[in-house]
């Protein structure tokens, strides 16, 4: 049982996005007495419909706003007596960062800086309460690329970002770390592997593949398809962040991985096979006939892999989903929620898709 003294009041930035909305829903189900305030700018990847089932519920509120607005952040922290920030808000798609890096610097670096400053101000005014937390959710991409025989990334792996996206996230990681070491701010950094699951915007590999199969469109695979990623089911990620908030140590970094290293081409083929099994009346069957290799993206990292020993040993977390079971759950969700993803295939999305894949 959670006692009144253990109740938390969270500000979740980017809470209408993919991972953020899954985290908000997880937290509400797991800690129903905690207060959750969502702040989201509702850019193309933020969707208030992701939180529709929570609107009007006790201890939940939504605010549309920009994390760079320090005055707004300080007001929210004060008026809601926020003791925990879970910071998900970020521009996160590598392809978009290659086409237009400006927004990545503004949101990921400048926005994180504004949040840290606002949180520090309120934290110091309150007398630096020890139970406060600033959770900075980041990515394994800050570590760069691995060769096939290299050991997985650990928390001591040197940073070597290779895209504007990963460089901007590395910058925000360094700020969060510096604010702990300089000011004592209770920041914690997590670096996770590739997430997948419900509410994933269709520009990313897994939802894009599922939706294109349903539409009978080509399935673009970069280069030779041999790039390797470690896939983490989003609900497993949320459980890990819960452990970090409640039991993690300020100033520490925790790597979160799914123990599911898969080549991109093998992932796409598995998705095709599952869609053949689960989806009736596909325009093209077998779906693998839609696989189309396209020109590789610039600076495409070859392999990511996470060593999650630290969070397992210190906080008792391990992933529960295998990639096969997690993908099956994900596909079943997309098949049952056409009303969610179809409106996202806007003209802007189609224009972006053609620009990236030359299709």
mmCIF file of C-alpha atoms in Angstrom:
data_model
loop_
_atom_site.group_PDB
_atom_site.id
_atom_site.type_symbol
_atom_site.label_atom_id
_atom_site.label_comp_id
_atom_site.label_asym_id
_atom_site.label_seq_id
_atom_site.Cartn_x
_atom_site.Cartn_y
_atom_site.Cartn_z
ATOM 1 C CA UNK A 1 0.000 0.000 0.000
ATOM 2 C CA UNK A 2 1.147 3.533 -0.779
ATOM 3 C CA UNK A 3 0.927 5.875 2.203
ATOM 4 C CA UNK A 4 -0.022 9.555 1.943
ATOM 5 C CA UNK A 5 3.594 10.528 2.590
ATOM 6 C CA UNK A 6 4.698 8.402 -0.380
ATOM 7 C CA UNK A 7 2.240 9.853 -2.898
ATOM 8 C CA UNK A 8 3.858 11.625 -5.819
ATOM 9 C CA UNK A 9 2.794 14.582 -7.922
ATOM 10 C CA UNK A 10 4.232 14.197 -11.403
ATOM 11 C CA UNK A 11 4.708 16.554 -14.314
ATOM 12 C CA UNK A 12 5.054 14.400 -17.437
ATOM 13 C CA UNK A 13 6.486 16.331 -20.378
ATOM 14 C CA UNK A 14 5.650 14.932 -23.799
ATOM 15 C CA UNK A 15 2.881 12.920 -22.175
ATOM 16 C CA UNK A 16 0.753 12.900 -25.337
ATOM 17 C CA UNK A 17 3.497 11.214 -27.360
ATOM 18 C CA UNK A 18 4.188 7.523 -27.811
ATOM 19 C CA UNK A 19 6.258 6.563 -24.771
ATOM 20 C CA UNK A 20 4.906 9.412 -22.661
ATOM 21 C CA UNK A 21 1.244 8.451 -23.079
ATOM 22 C CA UNK A 22 2.010 4.805 -22.364
ATOM 23 C CA UNK A 23 3.855 5.907 -19.222
ATOM 24 C CA UNK A 24 0.958 8.118 -18.092
ATOM 25 C CA UNK A 25 -1.517 5.283 -18.555
ATOM 26 C CA UNK A 26 0.794 2.832 -16.789
ATOM 27 C CA UNK A 27 1.327 5.230 -13.873
ATOM 28 C CA UNK A 28 -2.374 5.906 -13.495
ATOM 29 C CA UNK A 29 -3.100 2.176 -13.356
ATOM 30 C CA UNK A 30 -0.230 1.381 -11.004
ATOM 31 C CA UNK A 31 -0.349 4.436 -8.725
ATOM 32 C CA UNK A 32 -3.963 5.673 -8.989
ATOM 33 C CA UNK A 33 -3.701 8.051 -6.029
ATOM 34 C CA UNK A 34 -0.760 9.988 -7.466
ATOM 35 C CA UNK A 35 -1.357 13.304 -9.230
ATOM 36 C CA UNK A 36 -0.334 13.415 -12.921
ATOM 37 C CA UNK A 37 -0.070 16.635 -14.923
ATOM 38 C CA UNK A 38 0.751 16.215 -18.623
ATOM 39 C CA UNK A 39 2.486 18.992 -20.540
ATOM 40 C CA UNK A 40 2.675 18.600 -24.306
ATOM 41 C CA UNK A 41 3.122 21.018 -27.210
ATOM 42 C CA UNK A 42 1.005 18.757 -29.467
ATOM 43 C CA UNK A 43 3.419 18.802 -32.371
ATOM 44 C CA UNK A 44 2.875 16.318 -35.208
ATOM 45 C CA UNK A 45 3.819 13.355 -32.967
ATOM 46 C CA UNK A 46 1.810 14.500 -29.938
ATOM 47 C CA UNK A 47 -1.787 13.400 -29.996
ATOM 48 C CA UNK A 48 -4.280 14.294 -27.295
ATOM 49 C CA UNK A 49 -6.377 11.333 -28.425
ATOM 50 C CA UNK A 50 -3.664 9.153 -26.854
ATOM 51 C CA UNK A 51 -5.002 10.264 -23.455
ATOM 52 C CA UNK A 52 -8.708 10.421 -24.261
ATOM 53 C CA UNK A 53 -9.601 7.719 -21.733
ATOM 54 C CA UNK A 54 -8.044 9.788 -18.924
ATOM 55 C CA UNK A 55 -9.717 13.121 -19.642
ATOM 56 C CA UNK A 56 -11.880 14.247 -16.735
ATOM 57 C CA UNK A 57 -10.459 11.691 -14.303
ATOM 58 C CA UNK A 58 -9.453 12.650 -10.767
ATOM 59 C CA UNK A 59 -5.795 13.515 -10.222
ATOM 60 C CA UNK A 60 -5.196 14.012 -13.958
ATOM 61 C CA UNK A 61 -4.886 17.175 -16.018
ATOM 62 C CA UNK A 62 -3.549 18.154 -19.419
ATOM 63 C CA UNK A 63 -1.784 21.395 -20.330
ATOM 64 C CA UNK A 64 -0.825 22.367 -23.859
ATOM 65 C CA UNK A 65 2.471 24.211 -23.780
ATOM 66 C CA UNK A 66 6.153 24.376 -24.688
ATOM 67 C CA UNK A 67 8.886 23.066 -22.375
ATOM 68 C CA UNK A 68 11.012 26.079 -23.378
ATOM 69 C CA UNK A 69 8.502 28.332 -21.575
ATOM 70 C CA UNK A 70 10.222 28.559 -18.212
ATOM 71 C CA UNK A 71 7.537 30.786 -16.669
ATOM 72 C CA UNK A 72 4.859 28.245 -17.559
ATOM 73 C CA UNK A 73 6.945 25.398 -16.108
ATOM 74 C CA UNK A 74 7.507 27.238 -12.820
ATOM 75 C CA UNK A 75 3.787 28.012 -12.561
ATOM 76 C CA UNK A 76 2.864 24.362 -13.107
ATOM 77 C CA UNK A 77 5.430 23.188 -10.572
ATOM 78 C CA UNK A 78 4.149 25.630 -7.945
ATOM 79 C CA UNK A 79 0.397 25.354 -8.513
ATOM 80 C CA UNK A 80 0.436 21.535 -8.598
ATOM 81 C CA UNK A 81 3.110 21.065 -5.904
ATOM 82 C CA UNK A 82 5.041 18.887 -8.383
ATOM 83 C CA UNK A 83 7.788 16.797 -6.779
ATOM 84 C CA UNK A 84 8.708 14.631 -9.790
ATOM 85 C CA UNK A 85 9.330 15.523 -13.430
ATOM 86 C CA UNK A 86 9.288 12.667 -15.930
ATOM 87 C CA UNK A 87 10.835 14.293 -18.989
ATOM 88 C CA UNK A 88 9.863 12.571 -22.257
ATOM 89 C CA UNK A 89 9.324 15.625 -24.476
ATOM 90 C CA UNK A 90 11.720 15.379 -27.410
ATOM 91 C CA UNK A 91 12.060 15.432 -31.141
ATOM 92 C CA UNK A 92 12.995 11.808 -31.691
ATOM 93 C CA UNK A 93 13.077 10.726 -35.342
ATOM 94 C CA UNK A 94 16.546 10.414 -36.883
ATOM 95 C CA UNK A 95 15.305 10.969 -40.442
ATOM 96 C CA UNK A 96 13.630 14.249 -39.489
ATOM 97 C CA UNK A 97 16.788 15.379 -37.681
ATOM 98 C CA UNK A 98 18.758 14.849 -40.896
ATOM 99 C CA UNK A 99 16.270 16.876 -42.925
ATOM 100 C CA UNK A 100 15.766 19.651 -40.361
ATOM 101 C CA UNK A 101 17.971 19.606 -37.232
ATOM 102 C CA UNK A 102 16.888 23.005 -35.867
ATOM 103 C CA UNK A 103 13.835 21.729 -33.993
ATOM 104 C CA UNK A 104 15.948 19.028 -32.335
ATOM 105 C CA UNK A 105 18.319 21.553 -30.813
ATOM 106 C CA UNK A 106 15.462 23.775 -29.678
ATOM 107 C CA UNK A 107 13.352 21.065 -28.048
ATOM 108 C CA UNK A 108 15.944 18.582 -26.858
ATOM 109 C CA UNK A 109 18.666 20.960 -25.673
ATOM 110 C CA UNK A 110 17.057 24.359 -25.061
ATOM 111 C CA UNK A 111 13.839 22.796 -23.762
ATOM 112 C CA UNK A 112 15.647 20.473 -21.349
ATOM 113 C CA UNK A 113 17.746 23.424 -20.147
ATOM 114 C CA UNK A 114 14.600 25.442 -19.400
ATOM 115 C CA UNK A 115 13.059 22.520 -17.491
ATOM 116 C CA UNK A 116 16.166 21.977 -15.401
ATOM 117 C CA UNK A 117 16.379 25.653 -14.523
ATOM 118 C CA UNK A 118 12.714 25.851 -13.544
ATOM 119 C CA UNK A 119 12.905 22.682 -11.452
ATOM 120 C CA UNK A 120 16.068 23.897 -9.738
ATOM 121 C CA UNK A 121 14.451 27.221 -8.827
ATOM 122 C CA UNK A 122 11.393 25.612 -7.216
ATOM 123 C CA UNK A 123 13.439 22.832 -5.581
ATOM 124 C CA UNK A 124 15.739 25.338 -3.913
ATOM 125 C CA UNK A 125 12.815 27.532 -2.813
ATOM 126 C CA UNK A 126 11.309 24.493 -1.078
ATOM 127 C CA UNK A 127 14.495 23.741 0.816
ATOM 128 C CA UNK A 128 15.809 21.008 -1.516
ATOM 129 C CA UNK A 129 13.453 18.152 -0.510
ATOM 130 C CA UNK A 130 15.244 14.820 -0.807
ATOM 131 C CA UNK A 131 12.330 12.878 -2.335
ATOM 132 C CA UNK A 132 12.074 15.168 -5.413
ATOM 133 C CA UNK A 133 13.198 13.666 -8.723
ATOM 134 C CA UNK A 134 13.973 14.862 -12.247
ATOM 135 C CA UNK A 135 13.844 11.807 -14.526
ATOM 136 C CA UNK A 136 15.492 12.501 -17.868
ATOM 137 C CA UNK A 137 14.454 9.858 -20.420
ATOM 138 C CA UNK A 138 17.068 9.433 -23.132
ATOM 139 C CA UNK A 139 18.268 6.984 -25.765
ATOM 140 C CA UNK A 140 20.997 4.442 -26.430
ATOM 141 C CA UNK A 141 21.812 6.323 -29.634
ATOM 142 C CA UNK A 142 23.991 8.764 -27.655
ATOM 143 C CA UNK A 143 26.615 6.003 -27.478
ATOM 144 C CA UNK A 144 27.030 5.778 -31.255
ATOM 145 C CA UNK A 145 27.333 2.545 -33.205
ATOM 146 C CA UNK A 146 28.607 -0.932 -32.310
ATOM 147 C CA UNK A 147 30.475 -3.415 -34.457
ATOM 148 C CA UNK A 148 29.066 -6.963 -34.618
ATOM 149 C CA UNK A 149 31.443 -8.317 -31.948
ATOM 150 C CA UNK A 150 31.496 -5.284 -29.639
ATOM 151 C CA UNK A 151 30.056 -5.651 -26.125
ATOM 152 C CA UNK A 152 26.696 -3.925 -25.545
ATOM 153 C CA UNK A 153 26.499 -0.339 -24.319
ATOM 154 C CA UNK A 154 26.908 0.095 -20.572
ATOM 155 C CA UNK A 155 26.482 3.171 -18.415
ATOM 156 C CA UNK A 156 30.234 3.861 -18.736
ATOM 157 C CA UNK A 157 30.361 3.662 -22.550
ATOM 158 C CA UNK A 158 31.749 6.959 -23.939
ATOM 159 C CA UNK A 159 29.270 9.136 -25.817
ATOM 160 C CA UNK A 160 29.741 9.199 -29.611
ATOM 161 C CA UNK A 161 26.483 10.439 -31.207
ATOM 162 C CA UNK A 162 26.308 10.215 -35.002
ATOM 163 C CA UNK A 163 23.103 12.067 -35.966
ATOM 164 C CA UNK A 164 21.707 15.496 -35.109
ATOM 165 C CA UNK A 165 19.030 13.682 -33.078
ATOM 166 C CA UNK A 166 21.464 11.665 -30.970
ATOM 167 C CA UNK A 167 23.771 14.666 -30.574
ATOM 168 C CA UNK A 168 20.889 16.757 -29.236
ATOM 169 C CA UNK A 169 19.946 14.023 -26.774
ATOM 170 C CA UNK A 170 23.572 13.699 -25.686
ATOM 171 C CA UNK A 171 23.588 17.421 -25.014
ATOM 172 C CA UNK A 172 20.508 17.179 -22.813
ATOM 173 C CA UNK A 173 21.997 14.180 -20.971
ATOM 174 C CA UNK A 174 25.101 16.210 -20.184
ATOM 175 C CA UNK A 175 22.973 19.078 -18.865
ATOM 176 C CA UNK A 176 21.014 16.749 -16.570
ATOM 177 C CA UNK A 177 24.236 15.232 -15.258
ATOM 178 C CA UNK A 178 25.853 18.647 -14.775
ATOM 179 C CA UNK A 179 22.880 19.997 -12.829
ATOM 180 C CA UNK A 180 23.243 17.154 -10.349
ATOM 181 C CA UNK A 181 26.992 17.506 -9.925
ATOM 182 C CA UNK A 182 26.982 21.311 -9.841
ATOM 183 C CA UNK A 183 23.794 22.098 -7.910
ATOM 184 C CA UNK A 184 22.916 18.779 -6.288
ATOM 185 C CA UNK A 185 19.665 18.627 -8.282
ATOM 186 C CA UNK A 186 18.179 15.101 -7.920
ATOM 187 C CA UNK A 187 18.409 14.164 -11.599
ATOM 188 C CA UNK A 188 18.448 10.597 -12.939
ATOM 189 C CA UNK A 189 19.173 9.687 -16.559
ATOM 190 C CA UNK A 190 17.859 6.612 -18.363
ATOM 191 C CA UNK A 191 19.089 5.478 -21.776
ATOM 192 C CA UNK A 192 16.729 3.036 -23.453
ATOM 193 C CA UNK A 193 16.798 0.942 -26.600
ATOM 194 C CA UNK A 194 14.198 1.117 -29.406
ATOM 195 C CA UNK A 195 10.661 1.104 -27.992
ATOM 196 C CA UNK A 196 7.586 -0.331 -29.704
ATOM 197 C CA UNK A 197 3.946 -0.877 -28.821
ATOM 198 C CA UNK A 198 0.558 0.923 -28.936
ATOM 199 C CA UNK A 199 0.216 4.609 -29.899
ATOM 200 C CA UNK A 200 3.445 4.641 -31.922
ATOM 201 C CA UNK A 201 3.417 7.351 -34.621
ATOM 202 C CA UNK A 202 3.480 5.711 -38.083
ATOM 203 C CA UNK A 203 6.797 7.234 -39.209
ATOM 204 C CA UNK A 204 8.737 4.664 -37.123
ATOM 205 C CA UNK A 205 9.726 1.251 -38.510
ATOM 206 C CA UNK A 206 7.254 -1.080 -36.785
ATOM 207 C CA UNK A 207 4.027 0.923 -37.165
ATOM 208 C CA UNK A 208 5.066 2.026 -40.669
ATOM 209 C CA UNK A 209 5.545 -1.603 -41.701
ATOM 210 C CA UNK A 210 2.215 -2.722 -40.208
ATOM 211 C CA UNK A 211 0.252 0.135 -41.767
ATOM 212 C CA UNK A 212 1.899 -0.193 -45.189
ATOM 213 C CA UNK A 213 1.049 -3.904 -45.226
ATOM 214 C CA UNK A 214 -2.600 -3.066 -44.529
ATOM 215 C CA UNK A 215 -2.539 -0.481 -47.337
ATOM 216 C CA UNK A 216 -0.667 -2.724 -49.784
ATOM 217 C CA UNK A 217 2.240 -0.261 -50.013
ATOM 218 C CA UNK A 218 5.955 -0.980 -50.343
ATOM 219 C CA UNK A 219 7.876 -1.756 -47.143
ATOM 220 C CA UNK A 220 11.034 0.380 -47.285
ATOM 221 C CA UNK A 221 14.136 -1.183 -45.728
ATOM 222 C CA UNK A 222 17.281 0.933 -45.557
ATOM 223 C CA UNK A 223 20.486 -0.335 -47.203
ATOM 224 C CA UNK A 224 21.034 -4.074 -46.845
ATOM 225 C CA UNK A 225 18.686 -4.421 -43.854
ATOM 226 C CA UNK A 226 21.458 -5.785 -41.633
ATOM 227 C CA UNK A 227 21.337 -2.943 -39.091
ATOM 228 C CA UNK A 228 20.658 -4.343 -35.616
ATOM 229 C CA UNK A 229 18.494 -2.842 -32.890
ATOM 230 C CA UNK A 230 17.556 -3.995 -29.384
ATOM 231 C CA UNK A 231 13.735 -3.869 -29.166
ATOM 232 C CA UNK A 232 12.020 -2.941 -25.896
ATOM 233 C CA UNK A 233 8.264 -3.280 -25.424
ATOM 234 C CA UNK A 234 6.993 0.057 -24.146
ATOM 235 C CA UNK A 235 5.223 -1.427 -21.103
ATOM 236 C CA UNK A 236 8.510 -2.991 -19.980
ATOM 237 C CA UNK A 237 10.106 0.435 -20.330
ATOM 238 C CA UNK A 238 7.398 2.009 -18.161
ATOM 239 C CA UNK A 239 7.991 -0.564 -15.416
ATOM 240 C CA UNK A 240 11.701 0.237 -15.531
ATOM 241 C CA UNK A 241 11.048 3.964 -15.163
ATOM 242 C CA UNK A 242 8.779 3.245 -12.194
ATOM 243 C CA UNK A 243 11.664 1.405 -10.528
ATOM 244 C CA UNK A 244 14.062 4.256 -11.304
ATOM 245 C CA UNK A 245 11.759 6.938 -9.874
ATOM 246 C CA UNK A 246 11.085 5.025 -6.660
ATOM 247 C CA UNK A 247 14.420 3.279 -6.076
ATOM 248 C CA UNK A 248 17.008 4.876 -8.346
ATOM 249 C CA UNK A 249 19.778 7.041 -6.954
ATOM 250 C CA UNK A 250 20.076 10.731 -7.928
ATOM 251 C CA UNK A 251 23.061 11.400 -10.160
ATOM 252 C CA UNK A 252 23.005 7.882 -11.588
ATOM 253 C CA UNK A 253 22.391 6.635 -15.128
ATOM 254 C CA UNK A 254 20.464 3.425 -15.865
ATOM 255 C CA UNK A 255 20.485 1.670 -19.238
ATOM 256 C CA UNK A 256 17.192 -0.017 -20.172
ATOM 257 C CA UNK A 257 17.164 -2.691 -22.895
ATOM 258 C CA UNK A 258 14.829 -5.410 -24.083
ATOM 259 C CA UNK A 259 17.402 -8.202 -24.578
ATOM 260 C CA UNK A 260 16.009 -8.519 -28.118
ATOM 261 C CA UNK A 261 18.696 -7.816 -30.737
ATOM 262 C CA UNK A 262 17.162 -8.198 -34.197
ATOM 263 C CA UNK A 263 18.329 -7.261 -37.690
ATOM 264 C CA UNK A 264 15.980 -4.799 -39.401
ATOM 265 C CA UNK A 265 15.272 -7.134 -42.289
ATOM 266 C CA UNK A 266 14.473 -10.011 -39.919
ATOM 267 C CA UNK A 267 12.139 -7.749 -37.948
ATOM 268 C CA UNK A 268 10.289 -6.707 -41.098
ATOM 269 C CA UNK A 269 9.973 -10.335 -42.218
ATOM 270 C CA UNK A 270 8.616 -11.335 -38.811
ATOM 271 C CA UNK A 271 6.081 -8.509 -38.979
ATOM 272 C CA UNK A 272 5.054 -9.690 -42.446
ATOM 273 C CA UNK A 273 4.502 -13.241 -41.223
ATOM 274 C CA UNK A 274 2.480 -12.080 -38.221
ATOM 275 C CA UNK A 275 0.374 -9.791 -40.394
ATOM 276 C CA UNK A 276 -0.295 -12.684 -42.803
ATOM 277 C CA UNK A 277 -1.552 -14.656 -39.809
ATOM 278 C CA UNK A 278 -3.525 -11.955 -37.979
ATOM 279 C CA UNK A 279 -4.868 -9.601 -40.650
ATOM 280 C CA UNK A 280 -7.689 -10.741 -42.958
ATOM 281 C CA UNK A 281 -8.018 -9.585 -46.568
ATOM 282 C CA UNK A 282 -4.546 -8.125 -47.047
ATOM 283 C CA UNK A 283 -4.114 -6.405 -50.444
ATOM 284 C CA UNK A 284 -0.855 -8.334 -50.979
ATOM 285 C CA UNK A 285 -0.183 -11.789 -49.596
ATOM 286 C CA UNK A 286 2.379 -12.907 -48.620
ATOM 287 C CA UNK A 287 3.257 -9.530 -47.211
ATOM 288 C CA UNK A 288 6.971 -10.165 -47.711
ATOM 289 C CA UNK A 289 6.396 -9.475 -51.418
ATOM 290 C CA UNK A 290 6.134 -5.783 -50.436
ATOM 291 C CA UNK A 291 9.687 -5.558 -49.030
ATOM 292 C CA UNK A 292 11.670 -2.942 -50.963
ATOM 293 C CA UNK A 293 15.289 -2.012 -50.238
ATOM 294 C CA UNK A 294 15.938 1.738 -50.446
ATOM 295 C CA UNK A 295 19.014 3.962 -50.299
ATOM 296 C CA UNK A 296 20.520 3.946 -46.813
ATOM 297 C CA UNK A 297 20.101 6.985 -44.570
ATOM 298 C CA UNK A 298 23.211 9.150 -44.067
ATOM 299 C CA UNK A 299 25.328 8.091 -41.075
ATOM 300 C CA UNK A 300 23.124 5.070 -40.331
ATOM 301 C CA UNK A 301 24.391 3.399 -37.134
ATOM 302 C CA UNK A 302 25.009 -0.318 -37.676
ATOM 303 C CA UNK A 303 24.152 -1.820 -34.308
ATOM 304 C CA UNK A 304 22.778 -0.861 -30.905
ATOM 305 C CA UNK A 305 22.706 -3.172 -27.908
ATOM 306 C CA UNK A 306 22.115 -2.536 -24.218
ATOM 307 C CA UNK A 307 23.754 -4.096 -21.180
ATOM 308 C CA UNK A 308 20.992 -3.734 -18.560
ATOM 309 C CA UNK A 309 22.892 -5.452 -15.729
ATOM 310 C CA UNK A 310 22.947 -2.357 -13.519
ATOM 311 C CA UNK A 311 19.187 -1.800 -13.397
ATOM 312 C CA UNK A 312 18.635 -5.543 -12.913
ATOM 313 C CA UNK A 313 21.154 -5.805 -10.078
ATOM 314 C CA UNK A 314 20.401 -2.550 -8.266
ATOM 315 C CA UNK A 315 16.672 -2.074 -8.902
ATOM 316 C CA UNK A 316 15.429 -5.587 -9.654
ATOM 317 C CA UNK A 317 14.036 -4.847 -13.134
ATOM 318 C CA UNK A 318 14.124 -7.170 -16.138
ATOM 319 C CA UNK A 319 12.059 -7.049 -19.367
ATOM 320 C CA UNK A 320 9.124 -9.454 -19.518
ATOM 321 C CA UNK A 321 8.185 -9.426 -23.220
ATOM 322 C CA UNK A 322 9.898 -11.400 -25.963
ATOM 323 C CA UNK A 323 10.013 -9.610 -29.297
ATOM 324 C CA UNK A 324 7.654 -12.173 -30.869
ATOM 325 C CA UNK A 325 4.989 -11.793 -28.174
ATOM 326 C CA UNK A 326 5.402 -8.026 -28.008
ATOM 327 C CA UNK A 327 5.054 -7.665 -31.783
ATOM 328 C CA UNK A 328 1.928 -9.827 -31.756
ATOM 329 C CA UNK A 329 0.382 -7.583 -29.077
ATOM 330 C CA UNK A 330 1.376 -4.495 -31.053
ATOM 331 C CA UNK A 331 -0.109 -5.735 -34.329
ATOM 332 C CA UNK A 332 -3.339 -6.723 -32.602
ATOM 333 C CA UNK A 333 -3.581 -3.196 -31.192
ATOM 334 C CA UNK A 334 -3.109 -1.558 -34.608
ATOM 335 C CA UNK A 335 -5.657 -3.886 -36.193
ATOM 336 C CA UNK A 336 -8.175 -2.907 -33.515
ATOM 337 C CA UNK A 337 -7.461 0.854 -33.709
ATOM 338 C CA UNK A 338 -7.752 1.890 -37.337
ATOM 339 C CA UNK A 339 -9.670 4.949 -36.114
ATOM 340 C CA UNK A 340 -6.518 6.046 -34.261
ATOM 341 C CA UNK A 341 -3.877 5.729 -36.984
ATOM 342 C CA UNK A 342 -5.794 6.520 -40.187
ATOM 343 C CA UNK A 343 -6.223 10.241 -39.353
ATOM 344 C CA UNK A 344 -2.453 10.485 -38.832
ATOM 345 C CA UNK A 345 -1.764 9.744 -42.512
ATOM 346 C CA UNK A 346 -2.225 13.419 -43.380
ATOM 347 C CA UNK A 347 -0.965 15.233 -46.464
ATOM 348 C CA UNK A 348 1.985 16.518 -44.420
ATOM 349 C CA UNK A 349 2.825 12.948 -43.449
ATOM 350 C CA UNK A 350 2.545 11.775 -47.073
ATOM 351 C CA UNK A 351 4.827 14.597 -48.247
ATOM 352 C CA UNK A 352 7.374 13.725 -45.566
ATOM 353 C CA UNK A 353 7.183 10.023 -46.472
ATOM 354 C CA UNK A 354 7.907 10.738 -50.131
ATOM 355 C CA UNK A 355 10.813 13.001 -49.234
ATOM 356 C CA UNK A 356 12.463 10.375 -47.025
ATOM 357 C CA UNK A 357 11.851 7.241 -49.095
ATOM 358 C CA UNK A 358 11.649 8.843 -52.568
ATOM 359 C CA UNK A 359 8.334 7.012 -52.915
#
